[in-house]
Amino acid sequence: MEVILVITSFPDKASALMLAQKLIESRAAACINILAESTSVYRWQGETETTDEIPVFIKTLAEHYVAVEKIIKAIHPYELPEIIAVPVKTGLLAYLQWVADEVPIIVEPIIENKI
């Protein structure tokens, strides 16, 4: 069992909530945190951009990363959304087990029917 934290951001809370609902309903993720608005500064197509965004943290298992990425890309309005996965090296064992228990072994068929 390898728990990962998938990080993304959305332009608004409504889109972030839509993502959270899809991920939980499809059982592709155990928990999603939608954080307070933050400011992102980055280069895009040769220009410096400053944008307010909603950071989103997704807790799931490594074997579900592809499914989570597909759902994010299907919902996300950006041409190139931030989608980063970070391995969780350690944590409260009971919590990590809960994450594993909340996502089934096979999520692909569920996801294809939900989007």
Short mmCIF file of N, CA and C in Angstrom, two decimals:
data_model
loop_
_atom_site.label_atom_id
_atom_site.label_comp_id
_atom_site.label_asym_id
_atom_site.label_seq_id
_atom_site.Cartn_x
_atom_site.Cartn_y
_atom_site.Cartn_z
N MET A 1 0.85 -1.18 0.00
CA MET A 1 0.00 0.00 0.00
C MET A 1 0.89 1.24 0.00
N GLU A 2 0.81 2.02 -1.08
CA GLU A 2 1.57 3.28 -1.14
C GLU A 2 0.58 4.44 -1.25
N VAL A 3 0.45 5.16 -0.15
CA VAL A 3 -0.43 6.34 -0.14
C VAL A 3 0.31 7.49 -0.81
N ILE A 4 -0.42 8.24 -1.64
CA ILE A 4 0.15 9.43 -2.28
C ILE A 4 -0.76 10.62 -2.02
N LEU A 5 -0.17 11.79 -2.14
CA LEU A 5 -0.90 13.05 -2.05
C LEU A 5 -0.83 13.68 -3.44
N VAL A 6 -1.97 13.82 -4.09
CA VAL A 6 -2.03 14.46 -5.40
C VAL A 6 -2.42 15.92 -5.16
N ILE A 7 -1.66 16.82 -5.75
CA ILE A 7 -1.87 18.25 -5.57
C ILE A 7 -2.29 18.86 -6.90
N THR A 8 -3.33 19.67 -6.86
CA THR A 8 -3.77 20.41 -8.02
C THR A 8 -4.34 21.74 -7.54
N SER A 9 -4.79 22.56 -8.46
CA SER A 9 -5.45 23.82 -8.08
C SER A 9 -6.50 24.14 -9.13
N PHE A 10 -7.53 24.85 -8.71
CA PHE A 10 -8.64 25.21 -9.59
C PHE A 10 -8.87 26.71 -9.53
N PRO A 11 -9.48 27.27 -10.57
CA PRO A 11 -9.71 28.72 -10.59
C PRO A 11 -10.82 29.17 -9.64
N ASP A 12 -11.67 28.22 -9.20
CA ASP A 12 -12.77 28.60 -8.32
C ASP A 12 -13.18 27.42 -7.45
N LYS A 13 -13.87 27.73 -6.35
CA LYS A 13 -14.26 26.70 -5.40
C LYS A 13 -15.29 25.74 -5.99
N ALA A 14 -16.19 26.23 -6.83
CA ALA A 14 -17.22 25.37 -7.43
C ALA A 14 -16.58 24.24 -8.24
N SER A 15 -15.57 24.54 -9.03
CA SER A 15 -14.87 23.51 -9.81
C SER A 15 -14.15 22.53 -8.90
N ALA A 16 -13.54 23.04 -7.84
CA ALA A 16 -12.84 22.18 -6.88
C ALA A 16 -13.82 21.23 -6.19
N LEU A 17 -14.99 21.74 -5.82
CA LEU A 17 -16.01 20.90 -5.20
C LEU A 17 -16.53 19.84 -6.17
N MET A 18 -16.68 20.21 -7.43
CA MET A 18 -17.12 19.24 -8.44
C MET A 18 -16.10 18.10 -8.55
N LEU A 19 -14.82 18.46 -8.56
CA LEU A 19 -13.77 17.44 -8.59
C LEU A 19 -13.86 16.54 -7.37
N ALA A 20 -13.98 17.14 -6.19
CA ALA A 20 -14.04 16.36 -4.95
C ALA A 20 -15.20 15.37 -5.00
N GLN A 21 -16.36 15.82 -5.44
CA GLN A 21 -17.53 14.93 -5.53
C GLN A 21 -17.26 13.76 -6.48
N LYS A 22 -16.69 14.03 -7.64
CA LYS A 22 -16.40 12.96 -8.61
C LYS A 22 -15.41 11.95 -8.04
N LEU A 23 -14.36 12.45 -7.39
CA LEU A 23 -13.34 11.56 -6.85
C LEU A 23 -13.89 10.68 -5.73
N ILE A 24 -14.71 11.26 -4.86
CA ILE A 24 -15.28 10.49 -3.76
C ILE A 24 -16.34 9.52 -4.27
N GLU A 25 -17.23 9.99 -5.15
CA GLU A 25 -18.28 9.11 -5.70
C GLU A 25 -17.69 7.93 -6.46
N SER A 26 -16.62 8.15 -7.19
CA SER A 26 -15.99 7.07 -7.97
C SER A 26 -15.08 6.20 -7.11
N ARG A 27 -14.85 6.61 -5.87
CA ARG A 27 -13.96 5.93 -4.92
C ARG A 27 -12.53 5.89 -5.43
N ALA A 28 -12.15 6.89 -6.22
CA ALA A 28 -10.77 7.01 -6.69
C ALA A 28 -9.88 7.65 -5.64
N ALA A 29 -10.49 8.31 -4.65
CA ALA A 29 -9.74 8.96 -3.57
C ALA A 29 -10.50 8.79 -2.26
N ALA A 30 -9.75 8.82 -1.17
CA ALA A 30 -10.35 8.66 0.15
C ALA A 30 -10.77 9.99 0.76
N CYS A 31 -10.01 11.05 0.46
CA CYS A 31 -10.26 12.34 1.09
C CYS A 31 -9.69 13.44 0.20
N ILE A 32 -10.42 14.55 0.13
CA ILE A 32 -9.97 15.71 -0.63
C ILE A 32 -10.06 16.93 0.27
N ASN A 33 -8.97 17.68 0.36
CA ASN A 33 -8.97 18.96 1.08
C ASN A 33 -9.01 20.08 0.06
N ILE A 34 -9.98 20.96 0.21
CA ILE A 34 -10.08 22.16 -0.63
C ILE A 34 -9.65 23.32 0.26
N LEU A 35 -8.52 23.91 -0.07
CA LEU A 35 -7.94 24.93 0.78
C LEU A 35 -8.47 26.32 0.43
N ALA A 36 -8.09 27.28 1.25
CA ALA A 36 -8.47 28.68 1.02
C ALA A 36 -7.74 29.21 -0.21
N GLU A 37 -8.34 30.19 -0.84
CA GLU A 37 -7.76 30.80 -2.04
C GLU A 37 -6.33 31.27 -1.78
N SER A 38 -5.48 31.05 -2.77
CA SER A 38 -4.10 31.51 -2.69
C SER A 38 -3.73 32.17 -4.01
N THR A 39 -2.62 32.86 -4.02
CA THR A 39 -2.16 33.54 -5.23
C THR A 39 -1.00 32.75 -5.84
N SER A 40 -1.11 32.46 -7.12
CA SER A 40 -0.05 31.78 -7.86
C SER A 40 0.60 32.77 -8.82
N VAL A 41 1.92 32.75 -8.86
CA VAL A 41 2.69 33.58 -9.80
C VAL A 41 3.52 32.62 -10.63
N TYR A 42 3.39 32.71 -11.96
CA TYR A 42 4.05 31.75 -12.84
C TYR A 42 4.22 32.36 -14.23
N ARG A 43 5.06 31.71 -15.04
CA ARG A 43 5.22 32.13 -16.43
C ARG A 43 4.34 31.26 -17.30
N TRP A 44 3.62 31.89 -18.22
CA TRP A 44 2.77 31.16 -19.15
C TRP A 44 2.83 31.84 -20.50
N GLN A 45 3.28 31.10 -21.50
CA GLN A 45 3.40 31.58 -22.87
C GLN A 45 4.19 32.89 -22.94
N GLY A 46 5.32 32.91 -22.21
CA GLY A 46 6.24 34.04 -22.26
C GLY A 46 5.87 35.22 -21.39
N GLU A 47 4.78 35.14 -20.66
CA GLU A 47 4.33 36.25 -19.82
C GLU A 47 4.29 35.81 -18.36
N THR A 48 4.53 36.76 -17.46
CA THR A 48 4.36 36.50 -16.03
C THR A 48 2.89 36.70 -15.68
N GLU A 49 2.30 35.67 -15.08
CA GLU A 49 0.88 35.70 -14.71
C GLU A 49 0.74 35.67 -13.19
N THR A 50 -0.28 36.33 -12.69
CA THR A 50 -0.65 36.28 -11.28
C THR A 50 -2.13 35.93 -11.23
N THR A 51 -2.46 34.82 -10.56
CA THR A 51 -3.82 34.30 -10.57
C THR A 51 -4.21 33.83 -9.17
N ASP A 52 -5.44 34.09 -8.78
CA ASP A 52 -5.98 33.52 -7.55
C ASP A 52 -6.51 32.13 -7.87
N GLU A 53 -6.12 31.15 -7.06
CA GLU A 53 -6.51 29.77 -7.29
C GLU A 53 -6.89 29.10 -5.97
N ILE A 54 -7.58 27.97 -6.09
CA ILE A 54 -7.97 27.16 -4.95
C ILE A 54 -7.11 25.89 -4.95
N PRO A 55 -6.18 25.75 -3.99
CA PRO A 55 -5.38 24.53 -3.91
C PRO A 55 -6.23 23.34 -3.45
N VAL A 56 -5.94 22.17 -4.01
CA VAL A 56 -6.68 20.96 -3.69
C VAL A 56 -5.67 19.84 -3.39
N PHE A 57 -5.85 19.16 -2.25
CA PHE A 57 -5.02 18.02 -1.87
C PHE A 57 -5.89 16.77 -1.91
N ILE A 58 -5.40 15.74 -2.58
CA ILE A 58 -6.16 14.50 -2.78
C ILE A 58 -5.36 13.34 -2.19
N LYS A 59 -5.99 12.59 -1.27
CA LYS A 59 -5.34 11.42 -0.68
C LYS A 59 -5.87 10.16 -1.35
N THR A 60 -4.95 9.37 -1.89
CA THR A 60 -5.32 8.13 -2.57
C THR A 60 -4.13 7.17 -2.53
N LEU A 61 -4.23 6.09 -3.29
CA LEU A 61 -3.14 5.13 -3.42
C LEU A 61 -2.45 5.31 -4.76
N ALA A 62 -1.18 4.97 -4.81
CA ALA A 62 -0.39 5.15 -6.03
C ALA A 62 -1.02 4.45 -7.23
N GLU A 63 -1.60 3.28 -7.01
CA GLU A 63 -2.18 2.56 -8.15
C GLU A 63 -3.42 3.24 -8.73
N HIS A 64 -3.95 4.25 -8.04
CA HIS A 64 -5.11 4.99 -8.53
C HIS A 64 -4.73 6.33 -9.16
N TYR A 65 -3.42 6.61 -9.24
CA TYR A 65 -3.01 7.91 -9.78
C TYR A 65 -3.57 8.17 -11.18
N VAL A 66 -3.48 7.21 -12.07
CA VAL A 66 -3.94 7.40 -13.45
C VAL A 66 -5.42 7.76 -13.47
N ALA A 67 -6.22 7.07 -12.67
CA ALA A 67 -7.65 7.36 -12.60
C ALA A 67 -7.91 8.77 -12.08
N VAL A 68 -7.18 9.16 -11.04
CA VAL A 68 -7.33 10.51 -10.47
C VAL A 68 -6.95 11.55 -11.52
N GLU A 69 -5.85 11.33 -12.21
CA GLU A 69 -5.41 12.27 -13.25
C GLU A 69 -6.47 12.41 -14.34
N LYS A 70 -7.07 11.30 -14.76
CA LYS A 70 -8.11 11.34 -15.80
C LYS A 70 -9.29 12.19 -15.36
N ILE A 71 -9.71 12.02 -14.12
CA ILE A 71 -10.85 12.79 -13.61
C ILE A 71 -10.50 14.27 -13.54
N ILE A 72 -9.32 14.60 -13.04
CA ILE A 72 -8.90 16.01 -12.97
C ILE A 72 -8.91 16.61 -14.36
N LYS A 73 -8.29 15.94 -15.32
CA LYS A 73 -8.21 16.47 -16.69
C LYS A 73 -9.59 16.61 -17.33
N ALA A 74 -10.51 15.72 -17.01
CA ALA A 74 -11.86 15.79 -17.58
C ALA A 74 -12.65 16.98 -17.05
N ILE A 75 -12.38 17.38 -15.82
CA ILE A 75 -13.13 18.46 -15.17
C ILE A 75 -12.42 19.81 -15.29
N HIS A 76 -11.11 19.79 -15.32
CA HIS A 76 -10.32 21.03 -15.19
C HIS A 76 -10.47 21.94 -16.41
N PRO A 77 -10.67 23.25 -16.17
CA PRO A 77 -10.81 24.19 -17.29
C PRO A 77 -9.49 24.65 -17.90
N TYR A 78 -8.37 24.42 -17.21
CA TYR A 78 -7.08 24.89 -17.72
C TYR A 78 -6.57 24.00 -18.85
N GLU A 79 -5.85 24.60 -19.78
CA GLU A 79 -5.19 23.86 -20.85
C GLU A 79 -4.12 22.94 -20.29
N LEU A 80 -3.39 23.41 -19.28
CA LEU A 80 -2.32 22.65 -18.65
C LEU A 80 -2.46 22.74 -17.13
N PRO A 81 -3.29 21.89 -16.54
CA PRO A 81 -3.49 21.96 -15.09
C PRO A 81 -2.29 21.41 -14.32
N GLU A 82 -2.07 21.97 -13.16
CA GLU A 82 -1.08 21.42 -12.23
C GLU A 82 -1.63 20.10 -11.70
N ILE A 83 -0.88 19.03 -11.90
CA ILE A 83 -1.21 17.72 -11.31
C ILE A 83 0.11 17.11 -10.88
N ILE A 84 0.32 17.07 -9.58
CA ILE A 84 1.58 16.58 -9.01
C ILE A 84 1.26 15.53 -7.96
N ALA A 85 1.97 14.41 -7.97
CA ALA A 85 1.79 13.37 -6.96
C ALA A 85 3.04 13.28 -6.10
N VAL A 86 2.82 13.25 -4.80
CA VAL A 86 3.92 13.17 -3.83
C VAL A 86 3.72 11.91 -2.99
N PRO A 87 4.73 11.06 -2.88
CA PRO A 87 4.58 9.87 -2.04
C PRO A 87 4.53 10.26 -0.56
N VAL A 88 3.67 9.57 0.18
CA VAL A 88 3.60 9.76 1.63
C VAL A 88 4.53 8.72 2.24
N LYS A 89 5.66 9.17 2.75
CA LYS A 89 6.68 8.25 3.26
C LYS A 89 6.31 7.66 4.61
N THR A 90 5.62 8.45 5.44
CA THR A 90 5.22 7.97 6.75
C THR A 90 4.01 8.75 7.22
N GLY A 91 3.35 8.25 8.22
CA GLY A 91 2.17 8.91 8.77
C GLY A 91 1.52 8.01 9.80
N LEU A 92 0.44 8.48 10.37
CA LEU A 92 -0.30 7.69 11.34
C LEU A 92 -0.79 6.43 10.64
N LEU A 93 -0.34 5.28 11.09
CA LEU A 93 -0.64 4.02 10.42
C LEU A 93 -2.14 3.78 10.26
N ALA A 94 -2.90 4.10 11.28
CA ALA A 94 -4.36 3.90 11.20
C ALA A 94 -4.97 4.78 10.11
N TYR A 95 -4.47 6.00 9.95
CA TYR A 95 -4.98 6.90 8.91
C TYR A 95 -4.61 6.37 7.53
N LEU A 96 -3.37 5.96 7.36
CA LEU A 96 -2.93 5.42 6.07
C LEU A 96 -3.73 4.17 5.70
N GLN A 97 -4.04 3.35 6.68
CA GLN A 97 -4.86 2.16 6.42
C GLN A 97 -6.28 2.57 6.03
N TRP A 98 -6.81 3.61 6.68
CA TRP A 98 -8.14 4.12 6.32
C TRP A 98 -8.17 4.57 4.86
N VAL A 99 -7.12 5.29 4.42
CA VAL A 99 -7.05 5.71 3.01
C VAL A 99 -7.12 4.48 2.12
N ALA A 100 -6.33 3.47 2.42
CA ALA A 100 -6.31 2.24 1.62
C ALA A 100 -7.68 1.55 1.62
N ASP A 101 -8.34 1.55 2.76
CA ASP A 101 -9.64 0.89 2.86
C ASP A 101 -10.74 1.61 2.08
N GLU A 102 -10.58 2.91 1.89
CA GLU A 102 -11.63 3.71 1.24
C GLU A 102 -11.57 3.69 -0.28
N VAL A 103 -10.49 3.23 -0.87
CA VAL A 103 -10.41 3.15 -2.33
C VAL A 103 -10.33 1.68 -2.72
N PRO A 104 -11.23 1.23 -3.61
CA PRO A 104 -11.25 -0.18 -3.99
C PRO A 104 -10.06 -0.54 -4.88
N ILE A 105 -9.88 -1.81 -5.05
CA ILE A 105 -8.78 -2.31 -5.89
C ILE A 105 -8.94 -1.84 -7.33
N ILE A 106 -10.15 -1.91 -7.89
CA ILE A 106 -10.39 -1.54 -9.29
C ILE A 106 -11.32 -0.34 -9.31
N VAL A 107 -10.84 0.78 -9.89
CA VAL A 107 -11.69 1.96 -10.01
C VAL A 107 -11.96 2.33 -11.46
N GLU A 108 -11.22 1.81 -12.42
CA GLU A 108 -11.38 2.21 -13.83
C GLU A 108 -12.81 2.09 -14.34
N PRO A 109 -13.50 0.93 -14.18
CA PRO A 109 -14.86 0.84 -14.73
C PRO A 109 -15.80 1.86 -14.10
N ILE A 110 -15.63 2.12 -12.81
CA ILE A 110 -16.47 3.10 -12.12
C ILE A 110 -16.24 4.48 -12.71
N ILE A 111 -15.00 4.85 -12.93
CA ILE A 111 -14.65 6.18 -13.43
C ILE A 111 -15.22 6.41 -14.82
N GLU A 112 -15.08 5.44 -15.70
CA GLU A 112 -15.55 5.62 -17.07
C GLU A 112 -17.05 5.87 -17.12
N ASN A 113 -17.80 5.33 -16.17
CA ASN A 113 -19.24 5.53 -16.14
C ASN A 113 -19.63 6.85 -15.47
N LYS A 114 -18.74 7.46 -14.73
CA LYS A 114 -19.07 8.67 -13.97
C LYS A 114 -18.80 9.95 -14.74
N ILE A 115 -17.89 9.94 -15.71
CA ILE A 115 -17.53 11.18 -16.39
C ILE A 115 -18.24 11.28 -17.72
#
